[in-house]
Short mmCIF file of C-alpha atoms in Angstrom, two decimals:
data_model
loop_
_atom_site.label_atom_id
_atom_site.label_comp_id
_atom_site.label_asym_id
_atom_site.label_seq_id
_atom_site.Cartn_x
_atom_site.Cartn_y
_atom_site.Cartn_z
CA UNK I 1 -161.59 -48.37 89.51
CA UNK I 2 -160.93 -49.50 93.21
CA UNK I 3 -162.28 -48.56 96.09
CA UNK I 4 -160.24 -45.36 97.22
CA UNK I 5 -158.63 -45.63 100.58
CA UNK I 6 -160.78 -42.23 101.63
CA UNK I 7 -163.81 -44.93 102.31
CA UNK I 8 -161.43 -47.73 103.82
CA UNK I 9 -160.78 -48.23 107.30
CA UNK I 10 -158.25 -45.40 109.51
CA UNK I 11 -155.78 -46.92 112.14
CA UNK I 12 -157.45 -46.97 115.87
CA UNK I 13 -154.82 -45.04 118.18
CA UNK I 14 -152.29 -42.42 116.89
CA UNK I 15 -148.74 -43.63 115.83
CA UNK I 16 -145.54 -41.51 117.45
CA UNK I 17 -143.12 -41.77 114.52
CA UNK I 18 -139.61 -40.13 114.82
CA UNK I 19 -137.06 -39.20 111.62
CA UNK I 20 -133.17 -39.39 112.46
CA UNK I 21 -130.68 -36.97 111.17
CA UNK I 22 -127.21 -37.71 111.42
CA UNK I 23 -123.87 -38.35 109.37
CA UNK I 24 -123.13 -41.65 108.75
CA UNK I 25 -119.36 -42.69 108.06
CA UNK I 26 -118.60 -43.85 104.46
CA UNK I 27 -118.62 -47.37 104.11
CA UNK I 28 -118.44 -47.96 107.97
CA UNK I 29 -121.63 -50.29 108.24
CA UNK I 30 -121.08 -52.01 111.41
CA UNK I 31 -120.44 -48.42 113.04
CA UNK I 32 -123.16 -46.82 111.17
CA UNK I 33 -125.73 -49.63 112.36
CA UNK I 34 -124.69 -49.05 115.67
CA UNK I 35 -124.87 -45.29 116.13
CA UNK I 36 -128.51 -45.74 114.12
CA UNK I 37 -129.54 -48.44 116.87
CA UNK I 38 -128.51 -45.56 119.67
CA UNK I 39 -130.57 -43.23 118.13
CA UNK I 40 -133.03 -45.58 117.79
CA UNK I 41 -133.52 -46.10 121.23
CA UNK I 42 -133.36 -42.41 122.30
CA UNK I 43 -136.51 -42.01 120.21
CA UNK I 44 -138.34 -45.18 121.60
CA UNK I 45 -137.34 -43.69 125.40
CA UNK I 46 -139.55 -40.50 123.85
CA UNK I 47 -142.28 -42.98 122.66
CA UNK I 48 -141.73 -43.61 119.30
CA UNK I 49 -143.27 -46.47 117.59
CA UNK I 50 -141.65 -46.49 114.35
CA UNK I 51 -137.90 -44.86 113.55
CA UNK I 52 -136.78 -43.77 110.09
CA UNK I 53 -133.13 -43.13 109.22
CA UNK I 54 -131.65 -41.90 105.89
CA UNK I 55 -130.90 -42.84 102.39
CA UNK I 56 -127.99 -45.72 102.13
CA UNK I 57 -127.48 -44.46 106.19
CA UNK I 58 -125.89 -48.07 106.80
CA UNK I 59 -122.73 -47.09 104.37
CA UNK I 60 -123.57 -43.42 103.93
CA UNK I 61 -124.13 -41.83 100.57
CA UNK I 62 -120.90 -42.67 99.04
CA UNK I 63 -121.38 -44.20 95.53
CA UNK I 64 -117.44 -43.89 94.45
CA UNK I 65 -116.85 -45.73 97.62
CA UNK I 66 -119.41 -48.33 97.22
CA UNK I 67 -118.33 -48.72 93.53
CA UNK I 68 -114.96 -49.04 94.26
CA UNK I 69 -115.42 -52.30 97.16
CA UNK I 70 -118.53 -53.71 95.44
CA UNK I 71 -118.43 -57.83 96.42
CA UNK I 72 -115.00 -57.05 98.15
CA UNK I 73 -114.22 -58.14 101.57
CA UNK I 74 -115.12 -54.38 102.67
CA UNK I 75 -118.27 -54.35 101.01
CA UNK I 76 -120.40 -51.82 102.72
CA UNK I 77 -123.79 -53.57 100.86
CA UNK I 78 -125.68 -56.07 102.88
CA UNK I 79 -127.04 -59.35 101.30
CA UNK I 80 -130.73 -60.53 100.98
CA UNK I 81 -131.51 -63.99 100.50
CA UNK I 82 -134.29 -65.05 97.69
CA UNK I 83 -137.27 -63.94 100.54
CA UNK I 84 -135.57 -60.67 100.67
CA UNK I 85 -134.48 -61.55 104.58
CA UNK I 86 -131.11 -60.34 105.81
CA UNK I 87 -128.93 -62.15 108.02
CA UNK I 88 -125.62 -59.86 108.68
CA UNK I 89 -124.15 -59.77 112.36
CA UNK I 90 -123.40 -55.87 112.07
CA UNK I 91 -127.20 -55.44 112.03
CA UNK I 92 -127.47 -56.88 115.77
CA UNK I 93 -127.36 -53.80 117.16
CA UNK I 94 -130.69 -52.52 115.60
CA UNK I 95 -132.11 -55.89 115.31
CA UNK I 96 -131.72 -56.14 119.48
CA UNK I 97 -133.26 -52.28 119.73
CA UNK I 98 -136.26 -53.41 118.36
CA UNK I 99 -136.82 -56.24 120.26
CA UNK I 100 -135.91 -54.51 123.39
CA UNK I 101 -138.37 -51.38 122.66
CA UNK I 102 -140.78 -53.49 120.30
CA UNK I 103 -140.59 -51.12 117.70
CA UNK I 104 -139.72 -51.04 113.44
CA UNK I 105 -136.79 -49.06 112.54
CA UNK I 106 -136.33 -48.37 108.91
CA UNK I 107 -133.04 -47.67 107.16
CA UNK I 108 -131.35 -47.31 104.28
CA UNK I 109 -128.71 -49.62 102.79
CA UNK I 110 -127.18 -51.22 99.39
CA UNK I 111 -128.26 -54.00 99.31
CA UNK I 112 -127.20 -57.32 96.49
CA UNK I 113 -129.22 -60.02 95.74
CA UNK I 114 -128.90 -63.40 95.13
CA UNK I 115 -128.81 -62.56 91.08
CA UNK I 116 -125.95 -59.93 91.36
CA UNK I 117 -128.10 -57.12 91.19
CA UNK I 118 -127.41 -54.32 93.78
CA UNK I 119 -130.17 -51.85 95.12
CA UNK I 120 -130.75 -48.71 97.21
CA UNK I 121 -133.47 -50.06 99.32
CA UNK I 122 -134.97 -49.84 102.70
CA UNK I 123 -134.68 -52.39 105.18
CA UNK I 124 -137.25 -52.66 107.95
CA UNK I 125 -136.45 -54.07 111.50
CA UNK I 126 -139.30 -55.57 112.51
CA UNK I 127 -140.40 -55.69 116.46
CA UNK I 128 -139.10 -59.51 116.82
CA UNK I 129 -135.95 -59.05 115.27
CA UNK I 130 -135.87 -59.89 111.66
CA UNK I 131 -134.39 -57.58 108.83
CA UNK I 132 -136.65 -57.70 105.53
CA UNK I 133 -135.91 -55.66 102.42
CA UNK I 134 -139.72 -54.13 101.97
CA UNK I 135 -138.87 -51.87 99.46
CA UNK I 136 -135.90 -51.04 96.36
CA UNK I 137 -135.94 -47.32 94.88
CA UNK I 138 -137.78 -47.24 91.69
CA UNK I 139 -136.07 -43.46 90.51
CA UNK I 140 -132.40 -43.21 90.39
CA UNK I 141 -130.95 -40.17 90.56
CA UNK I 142 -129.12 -39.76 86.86
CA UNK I 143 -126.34 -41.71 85.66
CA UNK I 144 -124.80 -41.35 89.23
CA UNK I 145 -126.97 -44.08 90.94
CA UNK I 146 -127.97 -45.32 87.31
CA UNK I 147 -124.41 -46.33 86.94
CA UNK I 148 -124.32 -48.36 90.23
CA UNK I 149 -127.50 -49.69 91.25
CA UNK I 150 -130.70 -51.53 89.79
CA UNK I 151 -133.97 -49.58 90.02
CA UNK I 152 -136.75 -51.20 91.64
CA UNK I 153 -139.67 -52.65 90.13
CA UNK I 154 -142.72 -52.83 92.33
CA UNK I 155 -144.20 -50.55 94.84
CA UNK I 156 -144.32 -51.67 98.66
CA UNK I 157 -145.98 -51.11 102.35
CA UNK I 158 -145.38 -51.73 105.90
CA UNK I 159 -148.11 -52.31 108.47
CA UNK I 160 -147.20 -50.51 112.06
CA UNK I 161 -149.96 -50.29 114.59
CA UNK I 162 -152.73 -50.19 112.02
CA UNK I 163 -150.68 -47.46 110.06
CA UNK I 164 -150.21 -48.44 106.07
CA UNK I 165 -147.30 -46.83 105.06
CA UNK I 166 -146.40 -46.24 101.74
CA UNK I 167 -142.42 -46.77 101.12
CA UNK I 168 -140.05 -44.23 98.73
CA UNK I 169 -136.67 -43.48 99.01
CA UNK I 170 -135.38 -39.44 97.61
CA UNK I 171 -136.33 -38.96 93.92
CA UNK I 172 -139.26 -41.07 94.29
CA UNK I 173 -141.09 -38.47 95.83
CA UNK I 174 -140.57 -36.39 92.42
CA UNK I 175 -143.11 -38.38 90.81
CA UNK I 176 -146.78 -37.92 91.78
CA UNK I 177 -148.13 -41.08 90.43
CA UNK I 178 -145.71 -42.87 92.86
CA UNK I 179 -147.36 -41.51 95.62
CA UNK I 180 -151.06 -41.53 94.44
CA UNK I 181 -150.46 -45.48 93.80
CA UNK I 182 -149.44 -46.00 97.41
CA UNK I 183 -152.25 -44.20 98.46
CA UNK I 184 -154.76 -45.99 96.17
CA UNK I 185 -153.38 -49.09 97.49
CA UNK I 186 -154.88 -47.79 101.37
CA UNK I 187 -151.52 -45.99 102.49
CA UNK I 188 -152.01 -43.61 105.25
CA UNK I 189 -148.50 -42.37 105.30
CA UNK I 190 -145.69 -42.31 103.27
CA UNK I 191 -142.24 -42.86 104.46
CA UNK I 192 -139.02 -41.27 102.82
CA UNK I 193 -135.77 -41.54 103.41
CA UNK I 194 -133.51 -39.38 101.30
CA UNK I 195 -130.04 -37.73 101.24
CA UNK I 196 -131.14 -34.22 99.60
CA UNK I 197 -128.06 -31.99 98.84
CA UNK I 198 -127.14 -29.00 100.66
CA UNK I 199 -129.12 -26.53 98.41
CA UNK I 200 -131.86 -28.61 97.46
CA UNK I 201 -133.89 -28.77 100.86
CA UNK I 202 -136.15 -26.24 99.26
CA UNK I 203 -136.97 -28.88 96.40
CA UNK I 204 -138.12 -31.57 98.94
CA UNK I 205 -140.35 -29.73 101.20
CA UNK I 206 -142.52 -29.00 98.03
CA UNK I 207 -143.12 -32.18 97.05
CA UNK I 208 -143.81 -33.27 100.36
CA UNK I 209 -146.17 -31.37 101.10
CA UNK I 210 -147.88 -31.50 97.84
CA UNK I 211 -147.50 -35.32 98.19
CA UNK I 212 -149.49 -35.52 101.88
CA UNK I 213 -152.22 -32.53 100.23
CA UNK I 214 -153.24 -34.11 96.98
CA UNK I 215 -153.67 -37.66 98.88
CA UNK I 216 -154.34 -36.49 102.30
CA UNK I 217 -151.45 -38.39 103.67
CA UNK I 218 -148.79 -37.95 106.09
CA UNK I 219 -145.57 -37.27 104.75
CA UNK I 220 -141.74 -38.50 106.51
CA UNK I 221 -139.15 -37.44 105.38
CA UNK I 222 -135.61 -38.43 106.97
CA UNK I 223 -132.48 -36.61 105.45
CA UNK I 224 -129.02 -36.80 107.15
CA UNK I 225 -126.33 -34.37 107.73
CA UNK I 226 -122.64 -34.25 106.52
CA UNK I 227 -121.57 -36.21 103.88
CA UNK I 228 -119.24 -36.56 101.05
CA UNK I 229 -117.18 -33.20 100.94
CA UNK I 230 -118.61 -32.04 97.08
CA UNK I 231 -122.06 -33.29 98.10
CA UNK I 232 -123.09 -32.48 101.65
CA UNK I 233 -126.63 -32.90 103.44
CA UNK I 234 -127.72 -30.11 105.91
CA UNK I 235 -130.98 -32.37 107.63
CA UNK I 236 -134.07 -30.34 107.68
CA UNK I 237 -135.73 -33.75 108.29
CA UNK I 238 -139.92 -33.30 108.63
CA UNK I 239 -143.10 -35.01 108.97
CA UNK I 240 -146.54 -33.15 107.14
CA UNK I 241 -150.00 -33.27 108.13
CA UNK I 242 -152.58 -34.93 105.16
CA UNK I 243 -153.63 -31.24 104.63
CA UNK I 244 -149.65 -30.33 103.92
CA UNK I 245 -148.80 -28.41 106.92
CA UNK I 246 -145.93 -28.99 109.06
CA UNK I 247 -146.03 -31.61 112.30
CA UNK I 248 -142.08 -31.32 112.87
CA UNK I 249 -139.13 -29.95 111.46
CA UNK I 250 -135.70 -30.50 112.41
CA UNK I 251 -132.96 -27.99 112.17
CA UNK I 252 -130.18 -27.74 109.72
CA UNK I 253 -127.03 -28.65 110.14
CA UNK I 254 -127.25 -30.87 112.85
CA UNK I 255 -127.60 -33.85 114.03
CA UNK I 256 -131.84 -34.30 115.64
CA UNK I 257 -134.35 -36.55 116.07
CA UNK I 258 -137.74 -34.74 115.63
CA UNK I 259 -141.02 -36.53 116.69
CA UNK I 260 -144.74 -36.27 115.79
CA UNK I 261 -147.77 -37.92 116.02
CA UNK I 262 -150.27 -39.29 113.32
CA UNK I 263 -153.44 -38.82 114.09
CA UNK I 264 -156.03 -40.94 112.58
CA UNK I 265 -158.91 -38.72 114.27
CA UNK I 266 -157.58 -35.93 112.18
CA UNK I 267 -156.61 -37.88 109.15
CA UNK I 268 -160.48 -38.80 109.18
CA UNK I 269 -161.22 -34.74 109.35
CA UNK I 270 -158.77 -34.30 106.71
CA UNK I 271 -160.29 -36.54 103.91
CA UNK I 272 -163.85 -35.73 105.23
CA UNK I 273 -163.29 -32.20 104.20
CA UNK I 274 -160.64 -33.22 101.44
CA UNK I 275 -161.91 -35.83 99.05
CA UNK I 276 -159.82 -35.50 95.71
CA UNK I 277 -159.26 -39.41 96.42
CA UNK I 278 -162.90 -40.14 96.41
CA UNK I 279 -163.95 -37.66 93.47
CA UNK I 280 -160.80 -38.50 91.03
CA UNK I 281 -161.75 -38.85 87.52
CA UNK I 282 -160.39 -41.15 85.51
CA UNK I 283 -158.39 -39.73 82.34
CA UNK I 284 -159.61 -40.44 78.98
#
């Protein structure tokens, strides 16, 4: 068994992280990456290190749509090369956001591959510029996404500040072994972007906060509003303490950007007083 992150090293200084909410306009990429940049930089201005936007945000959650224009001149996907590095001009205006504030924005998009495959990932703008593909959702949601995109096969991290964070994307966060192996692997937060339905809100804050308790984690969770008309989103975008309780909440129906900081000071109270990592059992 390896050594459980609960006796591995904690970030040094706290990290400000901020979660978007906002509609994004079906298939409208270049317009989508631009009103993500501007809120982008309205949350570095309020000292945010690392920015987290929706589910698909760069096209908007519109599978019909991106079925129907799939390798078309209006595809709304963007492409990855073999290293998983993106090179698409209507990503310039985040890419020149995080230069100019120095910090990682991460997004949702479609994104195809060099072998035809197309994903719901997250891409991460890093500080300097570059667009990676860190992470492809491993749990589609039913035949709808089934029917469009290629699940995701391994399990993946960013590095901000010191911060490990743990990548998911919606329905991921419905399996608890998803989360546990990010934080085996030393995560000390776990990032998802999702586009809940108008309904479901309810559905999400439970497994978020069970998430963040059962592996004393933080917990972000970036949901947009509006939508396609017979499946809306109505926000209620939060970040949870590692003990489960609320840091932020945004309100629903809007459009917000909600803040909070992770602290690793209380992270390190948390799992001192919280140690199911350390005391797990292994089954059978």
């Amino acid at each position: 068994m390896s050594t459980p992150p609960a006796d591995g090293p904690l970030p040094d200084t706290p990290l400000r992280v901020a979660a978007v909410q906002s509609a994004a306009r079906p298939l409208r990429t270049a317009d989508n990456a631009r009103a993500a940049a501007a809120g982008a930089a309205e949350a570095a201005h309020r000292g945010a290190r690392l920015v987290v936007l929706p589910e698909l945000h760069l096209s908007a959650y519109d599978l019909p749509g991106l079925a129907r224009h799939a390798g078309d001149a209006d595809d709304a996907a963007v492409r990855a090369d073999r290293a998983r590095h993106v090179t698409d001009h209507r990503l310039t205006p985040l890419a020149d956001i995080a230069v100019r504030h120095r910090i990682t924005v991460v997004v949702g998009a479609a994104v195809r591959h060099p072998d035809g495959r197309l994903t719901n990932s997250l891409l991460a703008v890093h500080p300097g510029g570059t667009v990676t593909v860190p992470y492809d959702k491993q749990h589609l949601w039913h035949d709808e996404e089934a029917a469009l995109f290629s699940p995701g096969t391994r399990d993946a991290a960013l590095t901000v500040d010191g911060w490990r964070l743990g990548l998911g994307v919606c329905y991921d966060m419905s399996f608890p072994e998803h989360a546990r192996a990010a934080a085996l692997a030393g995560a000390h937060a776990l990032l998802y972007p999702a586009a809940f339905a108008t309904g479901t809100e309810h559905r999400a804050a439970v497994y978020l906060r069970a998430r963040a308790l059962e592996n004393t984690v933080h917990t972000v969770f970036a949901n947009p509003v509006g939508g396609p008309a017979d499946r809306p989103c109505a926000g209620t975008s939060a970040v949870y303490g590692p003990d489960g309780g609320t840091l932020s909440r945004a309100p629903a129906g809007r459009d917000a950007t909600i803040l909070a900081d992770l602290d690793p000071e209380n992270l390190a109270r948390v799992r001192g007083r919280l140690r199911m990592l350390a005391e797990r059992r292994a089954s059978g």
